[in-house]
Short mmCIF file of C-alpha atoms in Angstrom, two decimals:
data_model
loop_
_atom_site.label_atom_id
_atom_site.label_comp_id
_atom_site.label_asym_id
_atom_site.label_seq_id
_atom_site.Cartn_x
_atom_site.Cartn_y
_atom_site.Cartn_z
CA MET A 1 146.11 -0.58 49.45
CA LYS A 2 144.56 3.08 48.43
CA VAL A 3 141.44 1.66 48.51
CA ARG A 4 142.10 -0.17 51.66
CA LEU A 5 143.06 2.95 53.49
CA LYS A 6 139.79 4.83 51.73
CA ARG A 7 137.67 2.69 53.54
CA ASN A 8 139.27 2.72 56.75
CA ALA A 9 139.28 6.84 57.29
CA ILE A 10 135.41 6.25 56.10
CA TYR A 11 134.91 3.78 58.86
CA ASN A 12 137.48 5.57 61.48
CA LYS A 13 135.26 9.10 60.66
CA LYS A 14 133.20 10.05 63.86
CA PRO A 15 129.38 9.81 63.14
CA ILE A 16 127.57 12.88 63.62
CA VAL A 17 125.84 12.92 66.93
CA PHE A 18 123.54 15.53 67.74
CA SER A 19 123.86 16.28 71.32
CA ASN A 20 120.84 17.29 73.97
CA THR A 21 121.64 20.80 72.78
CA HIS A 22 120.70 20.39 69.33
CA PHE A 23 117.37 18.43 70.97
CA VAL A 24 116.37 20.94 73.11
CA VAL A 25 117.40 23.89 71.16
CA GLY A 26 115.12 22.30 68.39
CA ILE A 27 111.82 21.74 70.34
CA HIS A 28 111.88 25.13 71.00
CA ILE A 29 112.80 26.70 67.85
CA ILE A 30 109.27 24.79 67.29
CA ILE A 31 107.30 26.17 70.40
CA GLU A 32 108.50 30.01 68.78
CA MET A 33 107.31 29.19 65.81
CA ALA A 34 103.70 27.71 67.01
CA LEU A 35 103.83 31.07 69.83
CA LEU A 36 104.39 33.57 66.78
CA LEU A 37 101.12 31.35 65.54
CA ILE A 38 99.45 31.65 68.50
CA SER A 39 100.11 35.45 68.83
CA VAL A 40 98.75 36.05 65.45
CA VAL A 41 95.43 34.32 66.21
CA CYS A 42 94.90 35.17 69.45
CA MET A 43 94.69 38.79 68.51
CA SER A 44 92.08 38.22 65.92
CA LEU A 45 89.65 36.36 68.93
CA PRO A 46 87.50 38.38 71.19
CA ALA A 47 87.31 35.94 73.62
CA ALA A 48 91.39 35.88 73.62
CA VAL A 49 91.33 39.33 74.33
CA GLU A 50 88.63 39.72 76.58
CA TYR A 51 90.49 36.94 79.08
CA TRP A 52 93.61 38.00 77.99
CA TYR A 53 95.77 37.47 81.49
CA THR A 54 94.29 34.03 81.04
CA VAL A 55 96.06 33.73 77.80
CA ILE A 56 98.91 35.05 79.16
CA SER A 57 99.59 33.66 82.44
CA VAL A 58 98.71 29.69 80.63
CA LEU A 59 101.75 30.20 78.13
CA ALA A 60 104.02 32.01 80.15
CA ALA A 61 103.31 28.89 83.38
CA VAL A 62 104.07 26.23 80.16
CA LEU A 63 107.05 28.31 78.35
CA LEU A 64 108.82 28.84 81.84
CA LEU A 65 108.32 24.94 82.81
CA PHE A 66 109.97 23.49 79.67
CA GLN A 67 112.41 26.14 79.93
CA ILE A 68 113.36 24.89 83.00
CA LEU A 69 113.38 21.41 82.25
CA GLY A 70 115.76 22.18 79.14
CA TYR A 71 118.54 24.05 81.62
CA VAL A 72 118.27 21.17 83.41
CA ILE A 73 119.09 18.71 80.82
CA LYS A 74 121.89 21.02 79.75
CA LYS A 75 123.04 21.17 83.38
CA VAL A 76 122.61 24.73 83.60
CA SER A 77 123.25 26.01 87.24
CA VAL A 78 120.73 27.56 89.48
CA PHE A 79 123.41 29.98 90.32
CA ASN A 80 124.09 30.88 86.84
CA PHE A 81 123.48 34.79 85.58
CA VAL A 82 120.90 33.43 82.58
CA PHE A 83 118.75 30.88 85.17
CA ILE A 84 118.84 34.01 87.72
CA PHE A 85 117.87 36.43 84.87
CA LEU A 86 114.97 34.34 83.14
CA ILE A 87 113.57 33.34 86.80
CA LEU A 88 113.08 36.38 87.78
CA SER A 89 112.02 37.61 84.42
CA TYR A 90 108.52 35.89 84.70
CA LEU A 91 108.30 37.24 88.48
CA PHE A 92 108.94 40.58 87.25
CA MET A 93 107.00 40.82 83.95
CA PHE A 94 104.08 37.74 85.12
CA GLY A 95 103.50 38.40 88.82
CA ILE A 96 100.76 40.62 88.07
CA VAL A 97 99.02 38.71 85.12
CA PHE A 98 99.11 35.54 87.23
CA LEU A 99 97.34 37.21 90.55
CA LEU A 100 94.42 38.06 88.13
CA ALA A 101 94.46 34.63 85.98
CA LEU A 102 93.79 33.20 89.42
CA GLY A 103 91.17 35.76 90.69
CA LEU A 104 93.12 37.62 93.40
CA ASP A 105 92.81 41.35 91.66
CA LYS A 106 92.20 42.92 95.01
CA ALA A 107 95.91 41.72 96.20
CA VAL A 108 96.80 44.58 93.11
CA PHE A 109 97.76 47.22 94.91
CA TRP A 110 97.66 49.37 92.13
CA LYS A 111 95.15 48.97 89.59
CA LEU A 112 96.91 49.48 85.97
CA HIS A 113 95.09 46.94 84.64
CA THR A 114 92.17 48.94 84.07
CA GLU A 115 93.57 52.07 82.74
CA PHE A 116 95.32 50.49 79.62
CA SER A 117 92.70 48.36 76.64
CA LYS A 118 92.92 44.91 77.07
CA GLU A 119 94.43 44.53 73.09
CA VAL A 120 97.53 46.26 74.32
CA MET A 121 97.77 44.61 77.45
CA LEU A 122 97.38 40.87 75.22
CA GLN A 123 100.12 42.21 72.56
CA SER A 124 102.62 43.06 75.25
CA GLY A 125 102.35 39.94 76.78
CA PHE A 126 102.79 38.05 73.89
CA MET A 127 105.60 40.35 72.87
CA ILE A 128 107.27 39.22 76.53
CA LEU A 129 106.98 35.91 76.24
CA ASN A 130 108.44 35.75 72.59
CA TYR A 131 111.22 38.09 73.59
CA LEU A 132 111.88 35.30 76.77
CA GLU A 133 111.45 32.49 74.21
CA MET A 134 114.38 34.03 71.93
CA PHE A 135 116.39 35.19 74.47
CA TYR A 136 116.19 31.54 76.45
CA ILE A 137 116.91 29.87 72.46
CA GLY A 138 120.16 32.69 72.50
CA SER A 139 121.54 31.06 75.95
CA LEU A 140 121.19 27.22 74.81
CA LEU A 141 123.22 28.63 71.52
CA GLY A 142 125.46 30.44 73.68
CA TRP A 143 126.72 26.96 74.90
CA ARG A 144 130.22 27.20 73.76
CA LYS A 145 133.15 28.61 76.08
CA CYS A 146 134.30 32.12 75.17
CA ASN A 147 136.95 32.76 77.40
CA SER A 148 138.01 36.88 78.09
CA LYS A 149 141.24 37.57 76.93
CA LEU A 150 141.84 40.61 79.07
CA TYR A 151 140.65 38.87 82.30
CA GLY A 152 142.36 35.49 81.20
CA TYR A 153 145.48 37.48 81.48
CA PHE A 154 145.56 38.15 84.93
CA ALA A 155 144.71 34.26 85.69
CA LYS A 156 148.01 33.12 84.10
CA GLY A 157 150.27 31.87 87.00
CA ASN A 158 149.66 29.52 89.43
CA GLN A 159 146.16 29.68 91.42
CA GLN A 160 147.85 31.03 94.67
CA VAL A 161 149.51 33.95 93.01
CA VAL A 162 146.29 34.62 91.00
CA LYS A 163 144.20 34.24 94.15
CA LYS A 164 146.45 37.12 95.54
CA ARG A 165 145.84 39.43 92.50
CA ILE A 166 142.37 39.24 92.73
CA TYR A 167 142.67 39.43 96.71
CA LYS A 168 144.21 42.80 95.81
CA ALA A 169 142.55 44.14 93.40
CA GLY A 170 139.28 43.75 95.49
CA LEU A 171 141.23 45.40 98.61
CA TYR A 172 142.00 48.28 96.53
CA LEU A 173 138.51 48.47 94.90
CA PHE A 174 137.17 48.30 98.36
CA CYS A 175 138.85 50.62 99.97
CA MET A 176 138.90 53.07 97.20
CA SER A 177 134.93 52.62 97.00
CA LEU A 178 133.97 52.64 100.45
CA PRO A 179 134.05 56.12 100.97
CA PHE A 180 131.73 57.45 98.17
CA ARG A 181 129.20 54.96 99.37
CA LEU A 182 129.34 55.88 102.39
CA TYR A 183 128.87 59.26 101.60
CA THR A 184 126.05 58.84 99.23
CA ASP A 185 124.32 56.89 101.38
CA ILE A 186 124.64 59.66 103.82
CA LEU A 187 122.90 62.77 101.83
CA LEU A 188 120.18 59.57 100.54
CA ILE A 189 119.63 59.25 104.92
CA ASN A 190 119.45 63.27 105.70
CA ALA A 191 117.46 63.75 102.59
CA SER A 192 114.75 60.39 103.54
CA LYS A 193 114.91 62.27 107.07
CA ILE A 194 113.97 65.51 105.63
CA THR A 195 111.11 64.83 103.22
CA SER A 196 110.04 61.49 105.27
CA ASN A 197 109.34 60.43 101.65
CA TYR A 198 111.14 58.37 99.28
CA PHE A 199 109.51 59.51 95.82
CA LYS A 200 110.69 63.80 96.99
CA VAL A 201 113.95 62.54 97.96
CA SER A 202 116.46 64.29 95.59
CA VAL A 203 120.05 63.36 95.93
CA GLY A 204 123.07 64.19 93.50
CA SER A 205 124.49 61.37 91.80
CA GLY A 206 127.24 61.42 88.97
CA PHE A 207 130.92 60.76 89.40
CA TYR A 208 130.80 60.01 93.85
CA ASP A 209 127.58 57.23 92.88
CA ASP A 210 129.68 55.78 90.03
CA ILE A 211 132.77 55.46 92.31
CA GLY A 212 130.43 54.34 95.12
CA TYR A 213 128.68 50.99 93.25
CA LEU A 214 132.45 49.89 92.71
CA CYS A 215 131.66 49.30 97.17
CA VAL A 216 130.20 45.65 96.30
CA PRO A 217 132.24 44.40 93.24
CA GLY A 218 135.09 45.18 95.86
CA LEU A 219 133.62 42.60 98.51
CA ILE A 220 132.91 40.22 95.88
CA TYR A 221 136.47 40.27 94.70
CA ILE A 222 137.65 39.75 98.15
CA ILE A 223 135.30 36.88 99.08
CA SER A 224 135.99 34.71 96.22
CA SER A 225 140.08 35.30 96.10
CA GLU A 226 139.66 32.43 98.88
CA LYS A 227 142.07 34.36 100.93
CA LEU A 228 139.81 34.91 103.99
CA LYS A 229 138.84 31.67 105.94
CA ARG A 230 135.25 30.53 105.49
CA ARG A 231 133.91 31.78 108.85
CA LYS A 232 135.53 35.98 107.97
CA ALA A 233 134.57 35.66 104.66
CA TYR A 234 130.39 34.59 106.39
CA MET A 235 130.91 37.60 108.53
CA VAL A 236 131.79 39.64 105.75
CA ALA A 237 128.83 38.89 103.73
CA MET A 238 126.38 39.31 106.93
CA ILE A 239 127.99 42.50 108.13
CA SER A 240 127.33 43.86 104.52
CA CYS A 241 123.97 42.65 103.86
CA ILE A 242 123.23 43.77 107.33
CA TYR A 243 124.40 47.33 105.83
CA PHE A 244 122.33 47.34 102.68
CA ALA A 245 119.14 46.50 104.92
CA TYR A 246 119.10 49.46 107.21
CA VAL A 247 119.83 51.32 104.33
CA MET A 248 116.63 49.91 102.92
CA VAL A 249 114.99 50.86 105.68
CA VAL A 250 115.80 54.21 106.02
CA THR A 251 115.93 55.77 102.97
CA GLY A 252 113.39 52.97 101.16
CA ASP A 253 115.80 52.70 98.25
CA ARG A 254 115.93 49.08 97.52
CA ARG A 255 117.02 48.00 93.65
CA TYR A 256 120.69 47.98 94.42
CA GLU A 257 120.47 47.06 97.84
CA VAL A 258 118.56 44.15 96.99
CA THR A 259 121.04 43.14 94.09
CA GLY A 260 124.06 43.34 96.03
CA ILE A 261 122.63 41.38 99.00
CA ILE A 262 122.09 39.05 96.24
CA ALA A 263 124.89 38.80 94.19
CA ILE A 264 127.66 38.90 97.68
CA LEU A 265 125.63 35.99 98.57
CA LEU A 266 125.74 34.08 95.43
CA CYS A 267 129.39 34.61 95.51
CA VAL A 268 129.66 33.72 99.25
CA ILE A 269 127.94 30.15 98.04
CA LYS A 270 130.47 30.01 94.63
CA THR A 271 133.29 30.47 96.50
CA TYR A 272 132.86 28.26 99.55
CA PRO A 273 130.53 25.29 98.79
CA ILE A 274 127.75 24.68 101.34
CA LYS A 275 126.16 21.44 102.22
CA PHE A 276 122.70 22.25 102.16
CA SER A 277 120.89 20.48 104.87
CA VAL A 278 117.04 20.16 105.93
CA THR A 279 118.19 22.63 108.46
CA MET A 280 119.73 24.80 106.26
CA ILE A 281 117.35 24.89 103.70
CA LEU A 282 114.51 25.86 106.48
CA GLY A 283 116.87 28.44 107.69
CA SER A 284 117.46 29.70 104.13
CA GLY A 285 113.81 29.69 103.19
CA TYR A 286 112.94 31.62 106.53
CA LEU A 287 115.60 34.44 106.09
CA SER A 288 113.89 34.57 102.67
CA VAL A 289 110.60 35.23 103.67
CA VAL A 290 111.81 37.62 106.46
CA LEU A 291 113.48 39.84 103.43
CA LEU A 292 110.25 39.76 101.63
CA ASN A 293 108.37 41.04 104.49
CA ILE A 294 110.88 43.68 104.98
CA LEU A 295 110.59 44.77 101.31
CA ILE A 296 107.19 44.58 101.71
CA VAL A 297 106.89 47.12 104.48
CA ILE A 298 108.98 49.08 103.09
CA ARG A 299 106.68 49.35 99.86
CA ASN A 300 103.92 50.46 102.34
CA ILE A 301 105.93 53.37 104.12
CA ARG A 302 107.85 54.94 101.03
CA LYS A 303 105.31 57.91 100.36
CA GLY A 304 105.25 60.01 103.71
CA ARG A 305 106.03 57.49 106.44
CA LEU A 306 109.67 56.48 106.73
CA LEU A 307 110.98 55.64 110.02
CA SER A 308 113.71 55.08 111.59
CA LEU A 309 115.44 51.65 112.23
CA THR A 310 114.21 51.24 115.78
CA LYS A 311 110.97 52.65 114.71
CA PHE A 312 110.65 50.58 112.06
CA LEU A 313 111.78 47.40 113.40
CA MET A 314 108.81 48.16 116.72
CA SER A 315 106.18 48.75 114.46
CA ASN A 316 106.71 45.18 112.20
CA PHE A 317 108.66 43.09 114.24
CA LYS A 318 106.02 40.59 114.04
CA THR A 319 105.00 41.11 110.61
CA ILE A 320 108.24 40.45 109.40
CA PHE A 321 110.00 37.99 111.52
CA PHE A 322 106.65 35.68 112.72
CA SER A 323 104.63 35.92 109.29
CA LEU A 324 105.43 32.37 108.64
CA SER A 325 101.75 31.60 108.97
CA THR A 326 101.17 34.13 106.01
CA VAL A 327 103.69 32.68 103.71
CA LYS A 328 100.63 32.56 101.17
CA ASN A 329 100.10 36.44 101.51
CA THR A 330 103.95 36.99 101.27
CA ILE A 331 104.25 35.91 97.68
CA ILE A 332 101.24 37.30 96.39
CA GLU A 333 102.33 40.76 97.75
CA THR A 334 106.04 40.14 96.18
CA MET A 335 103.87 39.26 92.53
CA ALA A 336 102.02 42.44 93.11
CA GLU A 337 104.99 44.65 93.98
CA PHE A 338 107.74 43.12 91.70
CA GLY A 339 104.88 42.73 88.53
CA ILE A 340 104.33 45.84 87.51
CA SER A 341 107.09 46.12 85.18
CA PHE A 342 104.82 44.42 82.91
CA PHE A 343 102.67 47.83 82.44
CA SER A 344 106.35 49.41 81.16
CA VAL A 345 106.41 47.38 78.44
CA VAL A 346 102.30 48.12 77.79
CA GLN A 347 102.94 51.99 78.07
CA VAL A 348 105.97 51.42 75.40
CA ILE A 349 103.63 49.29 73.04
CA LYS A 350 100.78 51.95 73.16
CA ASN A 351 102.65 54.80 72.86
CA ILE A 352 105.58 53.65 70.21
CA PRO A 353 104.91 54.40 67.41
CA GLU A 354 101.55 56.19 67.52
CA ASN A 355 102.63 58.91 69.70
CA ILE A 356 106.77 58.75 69.67
CA GLY A 357 108.84 57.42 67.03
CA PHE A 358 111.13 54.22 67.20
CA GLN A 359 114.52 55.49 67.92
CA TYR A 360 116.76 53.40 65.71
CA GLY A 361 119.18 52.55 67.79
CA LYS A 362 119.51 55.71 69.82
CA GLY A 363 118.78 54.36 73.31
CA PHE A 364 121.96 52.07 72.52
CA TRP A 365 124.51 53.90 70.92
CA GLY A 366 123.34 57.32 72.72
CA SER A 367 124.66 55.95 75.52
CA ILE A 368 128.44 56.03 74.58
CA PRO A 369 128.86 59.76 76.02
CA ALA A 370 127.64 58.28 79.43
CA ILE A 371 131.14 56.73 80.44
CA LEU A 372 131.82 59.97 81.62
CA PRO A 373 130.54 62.33 83.85
CA THR A 374 129.08 64.20 81.14
CA GLY A 375 125.70 64.43 82.83
CA PRO A 376 125.00 68.59 82.53
CA ILE A 377 126.65 68.88 79.42
CA PHE A 378 124.79 66.13 77.57
CA LYS A 379 121.41 66.20 79.89
CA ASP A 380 118.46 66.49 77.70
CA PHE A 381 120.02 64.55 74.86
CA PHE A 382 119.98 61.64 77.84
CA GLU A 383 116.67 62.28 78.89
CA GLN A 384 115.46 61.56 75.33
CA ILE A 385 117.35 58.32 75.09
CA ASP A 386 116.15 56.97 77.71
CA ILE A 387 112.62 56.37 76.04
CA SER A 388 110.76 54.81 78.74
CA HIS A 389 111.44 57.31 81.30
CA VAL A 390 109.84 59.62 78.36
CA VAL A 391 106.98 57.43 78.23
CA ASN A 392 106.45 57.00 81.76
CA LEU A 393 106.41 60.86 82.18
CA LEU A 394 103.76 60.81 79.38
CA GLU A 395 101.18 58.34 81.10
CA LYS A 396 101.93 60.03 84.60
CA ASN A 397 102.93 56.08 85.32
CA PRO A 398 106.60 55.76 87.15
CA VAL A 399 106.80 52.25 86.07
CA GLY A 400 110.42 51.66 85.66
CA GLN A 401 111.90 50.90 82.19
CA THR A 402 112.80 47.09 81.02
CA ILE A 403 115.34 45.72 78.63
CA VAL A 404 112.63 44.55 76.17
CA GLY A 405 110.53 47.66 75.92
CA ASP A 406 114.03 48.99 75.05
CA PHE A 407 114.93 46.77 72.17
CA TYR A 408 110.87 47.60 70.54
CA ALA A 409 111.26 51.30 71.39
CA ASN A 410 114.67 51.27 69.07
CA PHE A 411 114.20 48.44 66.58
CA GLY A 412 110.15 47.68 66.83
CA LEU A 413 109.87 43.86 65.41
CA PHE A 414 113.50 43.25 64.84
CA TYR A 415 113.36 43.10 68.98
CA LEU A 416 113.00 39.67 67.90
CA PRO A 417 116.30 38.80 66.56
CA LEU A 418 118.02 41.32 69.21
CA SER A 419 116.69 38.81 72.01
CA LEU A 420 118.39 35.60 70.37
CA LEU A 421 121.60 38.01 70.40
CA PHE A 422 121.33 39.19 73.43
CA GLY A 423 120.66 35.56 74.89
CA ILE A 424 123.95 34.14 73.14
CA PHE A 425 126.03 37.38 74.30
CA VAL A 426 124.56 37.01 78.12
CA LYS A 427 125.28 33.05 78.01
CA LYS A 428 128.96 33.39 76.73
CA PHE A 429 129.40 36.30 78.76
CA PHE A 430 128.81 34.69 82.21
CA ASP A 431 130.49 31.35 81.60
CA GLU A 432 131.18 29.85 84.76
CA ASN A 433 134.95 29.72 83.78
CA CYS A 434 135.30 32.82 81.43
CA THR A 435 138.19 33.55 82.72
CA GLY A 436 140.69 30.46 83.05
CA ASN A 437 140.25 30.42 86.92
CA ILE A 438 137.64 29.87 88.90
CA ASN A 439 137.60 32.05 91.36
CA LEU A 440 138.42 35.14 88.82
CA SER A 441 135.72 34.04 86.92
CA ILE A 442 133.66 34.26 89.86
CA ALA A 443 134.77 37.84 91.31
CA ARG A 444 133.69 38.98 87.31
CA ASN A 445 130.88 37.39 86.99
CA TYR A 446 129.50 37.68 90.12
CA SER A 447 130.23 41.93 90.01
CA PHE A 448 128.64 42.12 86.67
CA LEU A 449 125.30 40.22 88.05
CA TYR A 450 124.86 43.12 90.75
CA ILE A 451 124.37 45.49 87.73
CA GLU A 452 123.13 43.19 85.02
CA ILE A 453 120.20 41.70 86.95
CA ASN A 454 118.76 45.09 86.77
CA LEU A 455 117.80 44.93 83.26
CA ILE A 456 114.57 43.02 84.10
CA ARG A 457 113.44 46.68 84.98
CA ALA A 458 115.90 48.91 83.77
CA CYS A 459 116.95 50.16 80.57
CA PHE A 460 120.32 50.01 79.06
CA PHE A 461 120.97 53.32 79.25
CA GLU A 462 121.11 52.92 83.23
CA VAL A 463 123.50 49.79 83.75
CA PHE A 464 125.94 50.97 80.74
CA ARG A 465 127.65 53.45 82.31
CA ASN A 466 128.32 51.16 85.69
CA SER A 467 129.22 48.35 83.67
CA VAL A 468 131.95 50.08 81.93
CA TYR A 469 133.57 51.19 85.53
CA ILE A 470 132.94 47.26 86.65
CA TYR A 471 134.30 45.59 83.92
CA VAL A 472 137.32 47.99 82.90
CA ILE A 473 138.52 49.34 87.28
CA PRO A 474 139.62 45.63 88.07
CA LEU A 475 141.34 45.17 85.09
CA VAL A 476 143.46 48.22 85.89
CA LEU A 477 143.65 47.30 89.34
CA MET A 478 144.77 43.79 88.60
CA TYR A 479 147.13 45.44 86.59
CA MET A 480 148.71 47.46 88.75
CA VAL A 481 149.49 45.08 91.27
CA ARG A 482 150.65 41.95 88.84
CA GLU A 483 154.50 42.89 89.72
CA GLY A 484 153.93 42.32 93.74
CA ASP A 485 152.11 39.45 93.80
CA TYR A 486 155.13 36.70 92.67
CA THR A 487 156.53 34.24 94.98
CA SER A 488 160.50 34.89 95.72
CA LYS A 489 161.12 31.91 93.31
CA GLU A 490 159.04 32.67 91.10
CA CYS A 491 160.67 36.20 91.11
CA TYR A 492 164.11 34.18 90.65
CA GLU A 493 162.84 32.52 87.63
CA LYS A 494 161.57 35.39 86.00
CA CYS A 495 164.87 37.21 86.49
#
């Protein structure tokens, strides 16, 4: 009898099944090993160095194709942060490199590729490719759900109670931050009118600016609560996007306005599912082209020719709204505009550790004092930990910062395991149901997307303080409103 039980126990054991995750991860580990080998070999080949842009472009295109295929197999939504972050990373890192490989170097308005050695640019290209591949593998390894306990606490209760809690927190957050947002925008607009030059605008930031950034998360919480009817939610989103577009036009400042528009629109799409008809797709495509045209025109007028909204529309009406025949040119100019981030990495590799030593994590732990408004006290210290800023001043090229540049500047070749851990963390942090309630998860995730998506062309220090505020302040507000959001029946039962 005992033997029979043992046999049954053996037969009843579930066989080990290798899921599609194991398969995709295994394939990409092999790809990463091959990529590292190719990196070493190509650096010693004169032909690869000479035609570095072709080598990097071909590898980037193939790698991106395999990565998208893996996400499709894993059924990762195109609205998921990791998917958006990956696609935009290729655009910002390799936009100019692709143009050079296609023989469209005339479209590159800033000839930075002529200022650096081909060896450094090839090395930078390989470093970015390895970073993206390790990040991708990490995003696959982070497939298990990791619910936030703090946010999960406020996801308890019936659905209507949770929605009301989210709505109240969003309303308070928006009302609290709107005056600060308007104040900082007015200062920026007035300064832009005086100088007519975005690069000469100097507006004091700090506490006002930080609170002002919470305006977009406030709107996202309001929309994601589903307390607004669909039409009202669309109206709120449209008015917000028009406002951000206006600020972009009259100030030349684009980064957080664009990410604000993206975060709000994605929040609406996720909260109020839209059936994408042919008309809807064509309309969305047209609006995307219009937005890209606006960004391109703004880039052209940022130095010395900032215009009022009326003059901007009158001077560029045809270019913005009737350029569907020049979609190709719009795409090319977008790649040339965004692809400058590649040279932020080039400058870091050129100067570290040859001219500037490794930071050994200072760029990360040194950001902790920035949680409080300590700018005047730690000004010199903060300028040192923003290593890309230091390098940009040294090279006299304001090409921005990147998180991959941060990884390398702080830890050298250990950027590879850090990229893997970064991918794992991001996938877990932005899980589609990270709180146990879909509405709260949407509010949390797209509020963070507004800030974190900037890591493609921003350093850790730049996003750290705002990330902490966006994480903590909604929790405090939901805690404050939690006692007032129960129905009379629930209050009776609670008593």
